[in-house]
Coordinates of C-alpha atoms and ligand atoms in Angstrom, one line a residue:
M22 CA -42.6 -37.0 8.1
C23 CA -42.7 -37.2 11.9
G24 CA -45.7 -35.9 13.8
I25 CA -45.6 -32.9 16.2
C26 CA -48.1 -31.8 18.7
G27 CA -48.4 -29.2 21.5
Y28 CA -50.9 -28.1 24.0
V29 CA -51.2 -25.0 26.3
G30 CA -54.3 -24.8 28.4
K31 CA -56.5 -25.9 31.3
N32 CA -56.6 -29.7 30.6
N33 CA -54.0 -32.2 31.3
G34 CA -51.7 -31.6 28.3
I35 CA -50.2 -35.1 28.5
G36 CA -53.6 -36.6 27.5
E37 CA -54.1 -34.0 24.8
V38 CA -50.7 -34.4 23.3
V39 CA -50.4 -38.1 23.5
G40 CA -54.0 -38.3 22.0
G41 CA -52.8 -36.0 19.2
L42 CA -49.7 -38.0 18.6
K43 CA -51.8 -41.2 18.3
I44 CA -53.7 -39.5 15.4
L45 CA -50.3 -38.5 13.8
E46 CA -48.6 -41.8 14.3
Y47 CA -49.1 -42.6 10.6
R48 CA -46.4 -40.0 10.0
G49 CA -43.7 -41.9 11.9
Y50 CA -43.7 -44.6 14.5
D51 CA -40.1 -45.6 15.4
S52 CA -39.9 -43.6 18.6
C53 CA -41.8 -40.8 20.4
G54 CA -41.7 -38.5 23.4
V55 CA -43.2 -35.6 25.3
A56 CA -41.6 -32.6 27.2
Y57 CA -43.6 -30.8 29.9
L58 CA -43.2 -28.1 32.4
D59 CA -43.2 -28.9 36.0
N60 CA -42.5 -26.0 38.5
E61 CA -40.4 -24.2 35.9
K62 CA -38.4 -27.3 35.1
I63 CA -38.5 -29.1 31.8
N64 CA -39.0 -32.8 32.1
I65 CA -38.9 -35.3 29.2
V66 CA -40.2 -38.8 28.7
K67 CA -39.1 -40.7 25.5
T68 CA -39.4 -44.2 24.3
I69 CA -38.6 -46.4 21.3
G70 CA -41.7 -47.8 19.5
G71 CA -45.2 -46.5 19.2
V72 CA -47.3 -44.0 21.0
D73 CA -49.0 -46.7 23.2
N74 CA -45.6 -47.1 24.9
L75 CA -45.5 -43.4 25.6
S76 CA -49.0 -43.4 26.8
D77 CA -48.1 -46.1 29.5
L78 CA -45.0 -44.2 30.5
S79 CA -46.6 -40.9 30.9
K80 CA -50.1 -41.8 32.3
D81 CA -49.4 -40.5 35.8
I82 CA -48.1 -37.1 34.8
N83 CA -50.2 -34.0 34.9
A84 CA -49.1 -30.8 33.1
N85 CA -50.7 -27.9 31.3
I86 CA -47.9 -27.1 28.9
V87 CA -46.7 -30.1 26.8
I88 CA -45.0 -30.7 23.5
G89 CA -44.7 -34.1 21.8
H90 CA -43.3 -35.9 18.8
T91 CA -43.6 -39.2 16.9
R92 CA -40.5 -39.8 14.9
W93 CA -39.5 -41.2 11.5
A94 CA -35.7 -41.3 11.7
T95 CA -33.6 -39.2 9.3
H96 CA -30.4 -38.1 11.1
G97 CA -29.3 -40.7 13.7
G98 CA -30.7 -44.2 14.2
V99 CA -33.8 -45.2 16.1
S100 CA -32.9 -44.8 19.8
E101 CA -34.2 -43.2 22.9
K102 CA -31.5 -40.5 22.7
N103 CA -32.4 -39.6 19.1
A104 CA -36.1 -39.5 19.9
H105 CA -37.6 -36.0 20.3
P106 CA -38.1 -33.8 22.3
H107 CA -34.5 -32.7 22.7
I108 CA -33.3 -30.5 25.6
S109 CA -30.7 -27.8 25.1
S110 CA -27.3 -27.9 26.7
S111 CA -28.4 -25.2 29.2
K112 CA -31.5 -27.3 30.0
K113 CA -33.6 -24.1 29.5
L114 CA -35.3 -25.1 26.2
A115 CA -36.8 -28.2 24.8
M116 CA -37.8 -28.7 21.1
V117 CA -39.6 -31.0 18.7
H118 CA -38.7 -30.7 15.0
N119 CA -40.0 -32.0 11.7
G120 CA -37.8 -31.6 8.6
I121 CA -34.1 -31.7 7.9
I122 CA -31.4 -29.2 8.8
E123 CA -29.0 -29.6 5.9
N124 CA -26.0 -27.6 7.3
Y125 CA -26.2 -29.1 10.8
K126 CA -22.6 -30.4 10.7
E127 CA -21.1 -26.9 10.0
L128 CA -23.3 -25.3 12.7
K129 CA -22.5 -28.0 15.3
E130 CA -18.8 -27.2 14.9
Q131 CA -19.4 -23.6 15.7
L132 CA -21.5 -24.3 18.9
D133 CA -20.2 -24.5 22.4
A134 CA -22.8 -27.0 23.7
N135 CA -23.1 -30.5 25.0
F136 CA -24.9 -32.8 22.5
Y137 CA -26.9 -35.8 23.7
S138 CA -28.1 -37.2 20.3
E139 CA -26.9 -37.6 16.7
T140 CA -29.7 -35.4 15.4
D141 CA -29.7 -32.3 13.3
S142 CA -32.6 -31.1 15.4
E143 CA -30.6 -30.8 18.6
V144 CA -28.1 -28.5 16.7
F145 CA -30.9 -26.2 15.7
L146 CA -32.2 -26.1 19.3
N147 CA -28.8 -25.2 20.7
L148 CA -28.4 -22.6 18.0
I149 CA -31.6 -21.0 19.2
D150 CA -30.6 -21.2 22.8
G151 CA -27.3 -19.4 22.0
E152 CA -28.9 -16.4 20.3
E153 CA -29.6 -13.1 22.0
G154 CA -33.1 -11.7 22.7
D155 CA -36.4 -13.2 23.8
L156 CA -37.5 -16.6 22.6
V157 CA -39.1 -15.5 19.4
E158 CA -36.1 -13.3 18.5
K159 CA -33.7 -16.1 19.3
T160 CA -35.8 -18.5 17.1
I161 CA -36.0 -16.1 14.2
K162 CA -32.3 -15.3 14.3
A163 CA -31.4 -19.0 14.4
S164 CA -33.8 -19.8 11.6
K165 CA -31.8 -17.4 9.3
K166 CA -28.7 -19.5 9.9
V167 CA -30.2 -22.9 9.1
Q168 CA -30.6 -24.4 5.6
G169 CA -33.3 -26.9 5.1
T170 CA -36.8 -27.4 6.3
F171 CA -38.5 -27.3 9.7
A172 CA -41.6 -27.2 11.7
I173 CA -40.7 -26.7 15.3
I174 CA -42.2 -26.2 18.7
V175 CA -39.8 -24.8 21.3
L176 CA -40.7 -24.9 25.0
S177 CA -38.9 -22.7 27.5
E178 CA -38.6 -23.2 31.3
S179 CA -40.5 -20.0 31.8
G180 CA -43.5 -21.5 30.1
E181 CA -43.3 -19.7 26.7
V182 CA -43.9 -21.8 23.6
V183 CA -42.6 -20.7 20.2
L184 CA -43.5 -22.2 16.8
G185 CA -41.8 -21.7 13.5
K186 CA -42.0 -23.3 10.1
R187 CA -40.3 -23.6 6.7
E188 CA -41.5 -26.0 4.1
S189 CA -42.9 -28.4 6.6
P190 CA -46.5 -28.0 7.8
L191 CA -47.6 -26.5 11.1
Y192 CA -51.0 -25.5 12.3
L193 CA -52.7 -24.3 15.5
S194 CA -56.2 -23.8 16.9
K195 CA -57.6 -22.1 20.0
T196 CA -60.7 -23.2 21.9
A197 CA -62.0 -22.5 25.4
E198 CA -60.0 -25.5 26.6
G199 CA -56.6 -24.4 25.3
I200 CA -54.3 -23.9 22.4
F201 CA -53.5 -26.9 20.2
V202 CA -50.6 -27.2 17.8
A203 CA -50.0 -30.0 15.3
S204 CA -48.3 -30.8 12.1
D205 CA -51.6 -32.0 10.6
V206 CA -55.0 -30.3 11.0
L207 CA -56.4 -33.7 11.8
A208 CA -54.9 -33.6 15.3
L209 CA -56.2 -30.1 16.2
K210 CA -59.3 -29.5 18.2
G211 CA -62.0 -26.9 17.6
E212 CA -63.7 -25.6 14.5
Y213 CA -61.1 -23.1 13.1
F214 CA -57.4 -23.1 12.7
Y215 CA -54.4 -21.0 11.8
S216 CA -52.0 -22.2 9.1
L217 CA -48.4 -20.9 9.2
N218 CA -46.7 -19.8 6.0
D219 CA -43.0 -20.4 5.5
D220 CA -40.8 -18.3 7.8
E221 CA -43.7 -17.3 10.1
F222 CA -43.3 -17.7 13.8
V223 CA -45.7 -17.7 16.8
S224 CA -45.3 -16.9 20.5
I225 CA -47.7 -18.5 23.0
K226 CA -47.4 -16.8 26.4
N227 CA -50.1 -16.5 29.1
F228 CA -52.6 -18.1 26.8
Q229 CA -52.1 -15.3 24.2
I230 CA -51.1 -16.0 20.6
L231 CA -48.9 -13.6 18.7
F232 CA -47.8 -14.1 15.1
Y233 CA -44.5 -12.8 13.6
N234 CA -42.9 -12.6 10.1
K235 CA -39.2 -13.4 9.5
N236 CA -38.2 -9.8 10.3
G237 CA -39.7 -10.2 13.8
E238 CA -42.6 -7.9 13.0
K239 CA -46.1 -8.7 14.4
I240 CA -48.6 -9.9 11.8
D241 CA -52.3 -10.7 11.7
K242 CA -53.5 -14.0 10.5
K243 CA -57.0 -15.2 9.6
Q244 CA -58.5 -18.4 10.8
E245 CA -59.8 -21.1 8.4
K246 CA -62.6 -23.7 8.9
I247 CA -61.3 -27.1 9.8
E248 CA -62.6 -29.7 7.3
K249 CA -61.9 -33.1 8.6
N250 CA -61.7 -36.0 6.3
E251 CA -64.6 -38.4 6.9
V252 CA -63.8 -41.8 8.4
F253 CA -66.2 -44.1 6.6
S254 CA -66.2 -47.5 7.8
D255 CA -67.5 -49.5 10.7
I256 CA -66.7 -52.7 8.9
F257 CA -64.8 -55.0 11.3
C258 CA -61.4 -55.7 9.8
K259 CA -58.1 -56.9 11.1
S260 CA -56.3 -53.8 9.8
H261 CA -56.9 -50.3 8.5
M262 CA -55.6 -51.5 5.2
E263 CA -58.2 -54.2 4.9
S264 CA -61.1 -51.9 5.8
E265 CA -59.8 -49.3 3.4
I266 CA -59.7 -51.8 0.5
F267 CA -63.3 -52.7 1.4
E268 CA -64.3 -49.0 1.4
T269 CA -63.2 -48.6 -2.3
K270 CA -66.7 -48.7 -3.7
D271 CA -68.1 -46.2 -1.2
A272 CA -65.2 -43.9 -2.0
L273 CA -65.7 -44.0 -5.8
L274 CA -69.5 -43.5 -5.3
K275 CA -69.1 -40.6 -3.0
T276 CA -66.5 -38.9 -5.4
L277 CA -68.9 -39.3 -8.4
K278 CA -71.9 -37.9 -6.4
K279 CA -69.9 -34.9 -5.2
Y280 CA -68.6 -34.1 -8.6
K281 CA -72.1 -34.2 -10.0
K282 CA -73.7 -32.2 -7.2
D283 CA -71.0 -29.5 -7.0
D284 CA -70.3 -29.4 -10.7
V285 CA -66.6 -29.5 -9.8
F286 CA -65.1 -29.7 -13.2
S287 CA -66.7 -26.5 -14.6
N288 CA -65.1 -24.6 -11.7
I289 CA -61.6 -25.6 -12.8
K290 CA -59.7 -22.8 -14.5
L291 CA -58.1 -24.2 -17.6
P292 CA -55.6 -22.6 -20.0
K293 CA -57.5 -21.0 -23.0
N294 CA -55.8 -23.3 -25.5
L295 CA -55.3 -26.3 -23.4
N296 CA -53.5 -28.9 -25.5
S297 CA -51.5 -30.9 -23.0
I298 CA -51.6 -32.3 -19.5
S299 CA -48.7 -33.1 -17.2
L300 CA -49.3 -35.1 -14.0
I301 CA -46.7 -35.0 -11.2
A302 CA -46.6 -37.3 -8.2
C303 CA -44.8 -39.8 -6.1
G304 CA -45.2 -43.5 -5.4
T305 CA -48.7 -44.9 -5.7
A306 CA -50.0 -41.5 -6.7
Y307 CA -47.5 -41.5 -9.6
H308 CA -48.9 -44.8 -10.8
A309 CA -52.4 -43.2 -10.7
S310 CA -50.9 -40.3 -12.7
L311 CA -49.5 -42.7 -15.3
M312 CA -53.0 -44.2 -15.6
G313 CA -54.5 -40.6 -15.8
A314 CA -52.1 -39.7 -18.7
E315 CA -53.5 -42.6 -20.7
F316 CA -57.1 -41.4 -20.1
F317 CA -56.1 -37.9 -21.2
K318 CA -54.5 -39.3 -24.4
E319 CA -57.7 -41.2 -25.0
A320 CA -59.5 -37.8 -24.7
G321 CA -57.3 -36.3 -27.3
F322 CA -54.6 -34.5 -25.3
D323 CA -50.9 -34.8 -25.2
A324 CA -50.3 -36.2 -21.7
R325 CA -47.4 -37.3 -19.6
A326 CA -46.8 -38.3 -15.9
Y327 CA -43.6 -37.4 -14.0
L328 CA -42.1 -38.5 -10.8
A329 CA -42.1 -35.3 -8.6
S330 CA -38.6 -36.0 -7.3
E331 CA -37.3 -36.0 -10.9
F332 CA -39.6 -33.3 -12.3
R333 CA -38.5 -30.7 -9.8
Y334 CA -34.8 -31.0 -10.9
G335 CA -35.6 -31.9 -14.5
R336 CA -35.3 -29.9 -17.8
E337 CA -39.0 -29.9 -18.7
L338 CA -40.0 -26.9 -20.8
L339 CA -43.1 -25.5 -19.0
N340 CA -45.9 -24.4 -21.3
K341 CA -48.8 -22.0 -20.9
N342 CA -51.1 -24.3 -22.7
T343 CA -50.5 -27.2 -20.3
L344 CA -52.5 -28.0 -17.2
Y345 CA -50.1 -29.3 -14.4
I346 CA -51.9 -31.8 -12.2
F347 CA -50.3 -32.6 -8.8
V348 CA -51.7 -35.9 -7.5
S349 CA -51.3 -36.7 -3.8
Q350 CA -53.4 -38.5 -1.2
S351 CA -52.0 -36.4 1.6
G352 CA -51.3 -33.2 -0.2
E353 CA -48.2 -32.9 1.9
T354 CA -45.5 -34.8 0.0
A355 CA -42.4 -32.7 -0.1
D356 CA -41.3 -33.4 -3.8
T357 CA -44.8 -32.9 -5.1
I358 CA -45.2 -29.7 -3.1
A359 CA -41.8 -28.4 -4.4
S360 CA -42.8 -29.2 -8.0
A361 CA -46.1 -27.4 -7.6
K362 CA -44.4 -24.3 -6.1
M363 CA -42.0 -24.3 -9.0
V364 CA -44.8 -24.4 -11.6
K365 CA -47.0 -21.9 -9.7
S366 CA -44.1 -19.4 -9.3
R367 CA -43.9 -19.3 -13.1
K368 CA -47.6 -18.6 -13.3
F369 CA -48.6 -21.8 -15.2
Y370 CA -51.9 -23.6 -14.6
T371 CA -51.9 -25.9 -11.6
L372 CA -54.4 -28.3 -10.2
A373 CA -54.1 -30.2 -6.9
L374 CA -55.8 -33.7 -6.9
T375 CA -55.8 -34.6 -3.2
N376 CA -57.7 -36.5 -0.7
T377 CA -57.0 -34.2 2.2
P378 CA -58.9 -30.9 2.7
N379 CA -56.8 -28.1 4.1
S380 CA -53.6 -29.7 2.7
L381 CA -50.6 -27.6 1.7
L382 CA -50.9 -28.7 -1.9
N383 CA -54.4 -27.3 -2.0
R384 CA -53.2 -24.0 -0.9
I385 CA -50.5 -23.8 -3.5
C386 CA -52.4 -24.8 -6.6
K387 CA -54.8 -22.5 -8.5
N388 CA -57.4 -25.3 -8.7
V389 CA -58.3 -28.1 -6.4
L390 CA -60.0 -31.4 -7.4
P391 CA -60.7 -33.4 -4.3
T392 CA -61.2 -37.1 -4.1
F393 CA -63.6 -38.2 -1.4
A394 CA -62.0 -41.5 -0.3
G395 CA -62.3 -40.6 3.3
R396 CA -59.4 -40.7 5.7
E397 CA -56.7 -43.2 4.7
I398 CA -54.7 -44.4 7.6
A399 CA -52.7 -47.4 6.5
V400 CA -49.3 -46.5 5.0
A401 CA -50.1 -48.5 1.9
S402 CA -52.4 -46.5 -0.3
T403 CA -55.4 -48.5 -1.6
K404 CA -58.8 -46.7 -1.8
A405 CA -57.0 -43.4 -2.4
Y406 CA -55.3 -44.9 -5.4
T407 CA -58.5 -46.3 -7.0
C408 CA -60.2 -43.0 -6.3
Q409 CA -57.4 -41.0 -8.0
I410 CA -57.7 -43.2 -11.1
W411 CA -61.5 -42.7 -11.0
S412 CA -61.2 -39.0 -10.6
L413 CA -58.8 -38.6 -13.4
Y414 CA -61.0 -40.8 -15.6
L415 CA -64.0 -38.6 -14.9
F416 CA -62.0 -35.5 -15.5
S417 CA -60.9 -36.9 -18.9
L418 CA -64.5 -37.5 -19.8
Y419 CA -65.4 -34.0 -19.0
L420 CA -62.5 -32.6 -21.1
A421 CA -63.6 -34.8 -24.0
G422 CA -67.0 -33.3 -23.7
K423 CA -68.6 -36.6 -22.6
K424 CA -71.2 -37.2 -20.0
L425 CA -70.2 -38.5 -16.6
P426 CA -71.4 -42.1 -15.9
T427 CA -74.4 -42.9 -13.8
E428 CA -74.1 -44.1 -10.2
N429 CA -75.0 -47.6 -11.3
K430 CA -71.7 -47.8 -13.0
I431 CA -70.0 -47.9 -9.6
S432 CA -72.5 -50.2 -7.9
N433 CA -71.7 -52.6 -10.7
I434 CA -67.9 -52.5 -10.1
P435 CA -67.0 -56.1 -9.3
F436 CA -65.0 -56.7 -6.2
L437 CA -62.7 -59.6 -5.8
N438 CA -60.2 -61.2 -3.4
F439 CA -57.1 -63.0 -4.7
D440 CA -57.6 -66.8 -4.9
E441 CA -56.5 -68.3 -1.5
P442 CA -54.3 -71.2 -2.7
Y443 CA -52.1 -69.0 -4.9
I444 CA -51.4 -66.7 -1.9
K445 CA -49.4 -69.2 0.0
E446 CA -47.7 -70.4 -3.1
I447 CA -46.5 -66.9 -4.1
A448 CA -45.3 -66.2 -0.6
G449 CA -42.9 -69.1 -0.9
F450 CA -41.0 -67.6 -3.9
E451 CA -37.9 -65.6 -3.7
K452 CA -38.4 -63.8 -7.0
V453 CA -41.8 -62.3 -7.8
F454 CA -42.4 -60.5 -11.1
F455 CA -45.5 -58.6 -12.2
I456 CA -45.9 -58.2 -15.9
G457 CA -48.4 -56.5 -18.2
R458 CA -48.7 -54.2 -21.2
D459 CA -50.3 -50.8 -21.6
L460 CA -52.6 -50.1 -18.6
D461 CA -51.7 -53.5 -17.2
Y462 CA -48.1 -52.6 -17.0
I463 CA -49.0 -49.6 -14.8
T464 CA -51.1 -52.0 -12.6
A465 CA -48.1 -54.3 -12.5
M466 CA -46.0 -51.5 -11.1
E467 CA -48.5 -50.7 -8.4
A468 CA -49.0 -54.3 -7.5
S469 CA -45.3 -54.8 -7.2
L470 CA -45.0 -51.7 -5.0
K471 CA -47.7 -52.9 -2.7
L472 CA -46.1 -56.3 -2.3
K473 CA -42.7 -54.9 -1.5
E474 CA -44.1 -52.3 0.8
I475 CA -45.9 -54.5 3.3
S476 CA -44.6 -58.1 2.7
Y477 CA -40.9 -57.1 2.2
I478 CA -40.7 -59.6 -0.7
N479 CA -38.5 -58.2 -3.5
S480 CA -40.6 -57.9 -6.6
V481 CA -40.2 -56.3 -9.9
A482 CA -42.7 -54.9 -12.5
I483 CA -41.8 -55.4 -16.1
A484 CA -43.5 -54.4 -19.3
S485 CA -44.0 -57.8 -20.8
G486 CA -42.5 -56.8 -24.1
E487 CA -39.3 -56.0 -22.3
L488 CA -38.8 -59.4 -20.8
K489 CA -36.6 -60.7 -23.6
H490 CA -34.4 -57.6 -23.4
G491 CA -32.8 -58.7 -20.1
T492 CA -35.1 -59.8 -17.3
L493 CA -35.8 -63.2 -18.8
A494 CA -32.3 -64.2 -17.6
L495 CA -33.7 -64.3 -14.1
I496 CA -36.6 -66.6 -14.9
D497 CA -36.1 -70.1 -13.5
K498 CA -38.0 -72.5 -11.1
D499 CA -37.5 -70.0 -8.2
A500 CA -39.4 -67.2 -10.0
V501 CA -43.2 -66.6 -10.1
V502 CA -44.6 -64.3 -12.7
I503 CA -48.0 -62.7 -12.1
A504 CA -49.3 -61.6 -15.5
I505 CA -52.0 -59.1 -15.7
C506 CA -54.1 -58.9 -18.9
T507 CA -57.2 -56.8 -19.0
Q508 CA -56.7 -55.1 -22.4
G509 CA -58.1 -57.1 -25.3
K510 CA -55.6 -55.7 -27.9
I511 CA -52.6 -57.3 -26.1
K512 CA -53.9 -60.8 -25.1
T513 CA -52.1 -62.7 -27.9
K514 CA -48.8 -60.9 -27.3
L515 CA -48.9 -61.7 -23.6
L516 CA -49.7 -65.4 -24.3
S517 CA -46.4 -65.7 -26.2
N518 CA -44.5 -64.1 -23.3
L519 CA -46.1 -66.6 -20.9
E520 CA -45.0 -69.6 -23.0
E521 CA -41.5 -68.2 -22.9
I522 CA -41.6 -68.0 -19.1
K523 CA -43.1 -71.5 -18.8
A524 CA -40.4 -72.9 -21.1
R525 CA -37.7 -71.6 -18.7
G526 CA -39.3 -73.2 -15.6
G527 CA -41.0 -70.1 -14.2
K528 CA -44.3 -70.4 -12.5
V529 CA -47.1 -68.3 -14.1
I530 CA -50.3 -67.0 -12.5
V531 CA -52.6 -64.9 -14.7
V532 CA -55.0 -62.2 -13.6
S533 CA -57.5 -61.6 -16.3
Q534 CA -61.2 -61.5 -17.4
F535 CA -60.4 -63.3 -20.7
D536 CA -60.8 -67.0 -21.4
D537 CA -57.6 -67.2 -23.4
F538 CA -55.4 -68.3 -20.6
K539 CA -56.8 -71.8 -19.9
D540 CA -53.4 -73.4 -19.9
F541 CA -52.3 -71.3 -16.9
P542 CA -53.6 -70.9 -13.3
C543 CA -55.8 -67.8 -13.4
V544 CA -57.4 -65.4 -11.0
K545 CA -60.5 -64.7 -13.0
L546 CA -61.7 -61.1 -13.1
P547 CA -65.2 -60.2 -14.0
K548 CA -65.8 -58.3 -17.2
Y549 CA -66.1 -54.5 -17.1
D550 CA -65.2 -51.5 -19.3
E551 CA -61.6 -52.0 -20.4
L552 CA -60.6 -48.5 -19.5
L553 CA -61.8 -49.0 -16.0
M554 CA -60.3 -52.5 -15.6
P555 CA -57.3 -50.9 -13.7
I556 CA -59.7 -50.3 -10.8
V557 CA -61.1 -53.8 -10.9
S558 CA -57.8 -55.6 -11.3
I559 CA -55.8 -53.8 -8.6
I560 CA -58.2 -54.9 -5.8
P561 CA -57.2 -58.6 -5.8
L562 CA -53.6 -57.5 -6.1
Q563 CA -53.9 -55.3 -3.1
F564 CA -55.4 -58.2 -1.3
L565 CA -52.6 -60.4 -2.4
A566 CA -50.0 -58.1 -0.7
L567 CA -52.2 -57.8 2.4
R568 CA -52.7 -61.6 2.8
I569 CA -49.0 -62.3 2.3
C570 CA -48.2 -59.6 4.9
E571 CA -50.7 -61.2 7.3
L572 CA -49.2 -64.7 6.6
F573 CA -45.8 -63.4 7.6
G574 CA -47.2 -61.8 10.8
Y575 CA -46.3 -58.2 9.8
N576 CA -48.4 -55.1 10.6
P577 CA -49.8 -54.0 7.2
D578 CA -50.7 -50.5 8.5
K579 CA -47.2 -49.6 9.7
P580 CA -44.6 -51.2 7.4
R581 CA -41.0 -50.9 8.5
N582 CA -38.9 -47.8 7.5
L583 CA -42.0 -46.0 6.0
A584 CA -44.5 -43.3 7.0
K585 CA -47.7 -42.2 5.5
S586 CA -46.7 -38.6 4.5
V587 CA -43.3 -38.1 3.1
T588 CA -42.7 -34.5 4.1
V589 CA -38.9 -34.6 3.5
E590 CA -37.1 -35.0 0.2
Ligands
M6R7 O1 -49.6 -38.6 0.0 P1 -49.1 -39.0 -1.4 O2 -50.1 -39.6 -2.2 O3 -48.4 -37.8 -2.0 O4 -47.9 -40.0 -1.2 C1 -47.1 -40.4 -2.2 C2 -46.4 -41.7 -1.8 O5 -45.6 -41.5 -0.8 C3 -47.4 -42.8 -1.5 O6 -48.3 -43.0 -2.5 C4 -46.7 -44.2 -1.2 O7 -46.0 -44.6 -2.4 C5 -47.6 -45.2 -0.7 N1 -47.3 -45.4 0.7 C6 -47.6 -46.5 -1.4 O8 -48.6 -47.3 -0.9

């Protein structure tokens, strides 16, 4: 998490870096800052809050060498002193850092320096400053002593800029206007970029870029083409989240068209005797993976989804006949990346399903299956989720030897808001439960996550068959239960659960295409293929979370305590 940016060149670097930070703000938005060089003196401007505050504070500054940061707090609370950039005790160096230095406490005790913040980053900076040699040598030496992850830009009072990275992304590009550095390709300018591998370092001096490996030896690097994610919509909406939900149909259609045109599936290298599929992901992408596992089972494969944060430390026996699919909108999520690296290092078959061209996950995996949802900015994932489900569904058809659907299939996907009167009612409850069985249970989990994430209402998803095994004890007049039913085979079972809830005074609202729930208030879904109902049913539930968030006056695009890419464990 956190966004870092740097600029060395002819333009006003403040404008370039603050503009870059604005693009990266989705990575963290609790505080931000810039450091710049003015007559061989390092100056710093920092502030709590978003990049707009920083833009106001720095608008009269002009500097050609600037580094900047937008923070998602890990070590040390949200305060101006903990915001980056940090300055070293000698005042000769400033630094911005993404990642976590795990052994910072031990290192801090060994350093003879003044500390102005509670951060691990400041310890790393003073460690660099205390080493012998030129700035790259110092940085390389210090990096050998730190444990953990980092992407750093170090600025010296002499005007040299040094970059380094370990398990946290960092990229740079060079144009006629200058050198641009960022933790996401999105914030770079130009047509080509360099990507740093772990334990590679860069020195930028007199407009010259030199690359080094961890032994301090100069290395050559090749540039790659920047592929930016398309921004689709000019629909006027109150928030990115709202426009992104409205873009769902375009995203699904574009993904289908691309798959057909480029024949993507036949380019995927599969194990010769493919018999099982494992999907590994976090958060919403994990829910899409659970859905995908069901599609692959339907296609005749043994399939299972894992939380990446568990998988990487788990006891799974890896198998050469398994395809490991890593699902991630950003392609930068730390636990998903670590899991992919682990599988790749053992030479098993990996596939990255991402929505971000040039992402780290794409580089790690043997195969890449892109989704074409366009750039997703809101922290709450919506169109990327439906696109992941769609993509996994299409891949399962391919593996089962079936034809891909026609484009009409998408045009006919019904699109639905959540019924207005229920929104206010649900917002008034202290306890919100989402229940369902089979695919609807997965939708319940995703709906519950969306509600928690942006409305801050505590909600829980329960497999409806599990109610009686404990959770029913919580049902009373203060509880509302949103019951999802899109799978014909479980209607009658769910009906009995609803009666049990009603008998205990709980309020029930059903989300379903079936006519069997006449005795309950119902958000009526249109009829569609049952296997694809998870795409149809999640849309009103995404709207439910959004509308409650709006009702409470929160910003749906930047929920508290969260960030779009979770690049730390
Ligand atoms: O970029 P990823 O898809 O790997 O992100 C995984 C989760 O952090 C993400 O889906 C998160 O749960 C969403 N913010 C939920 O809306």
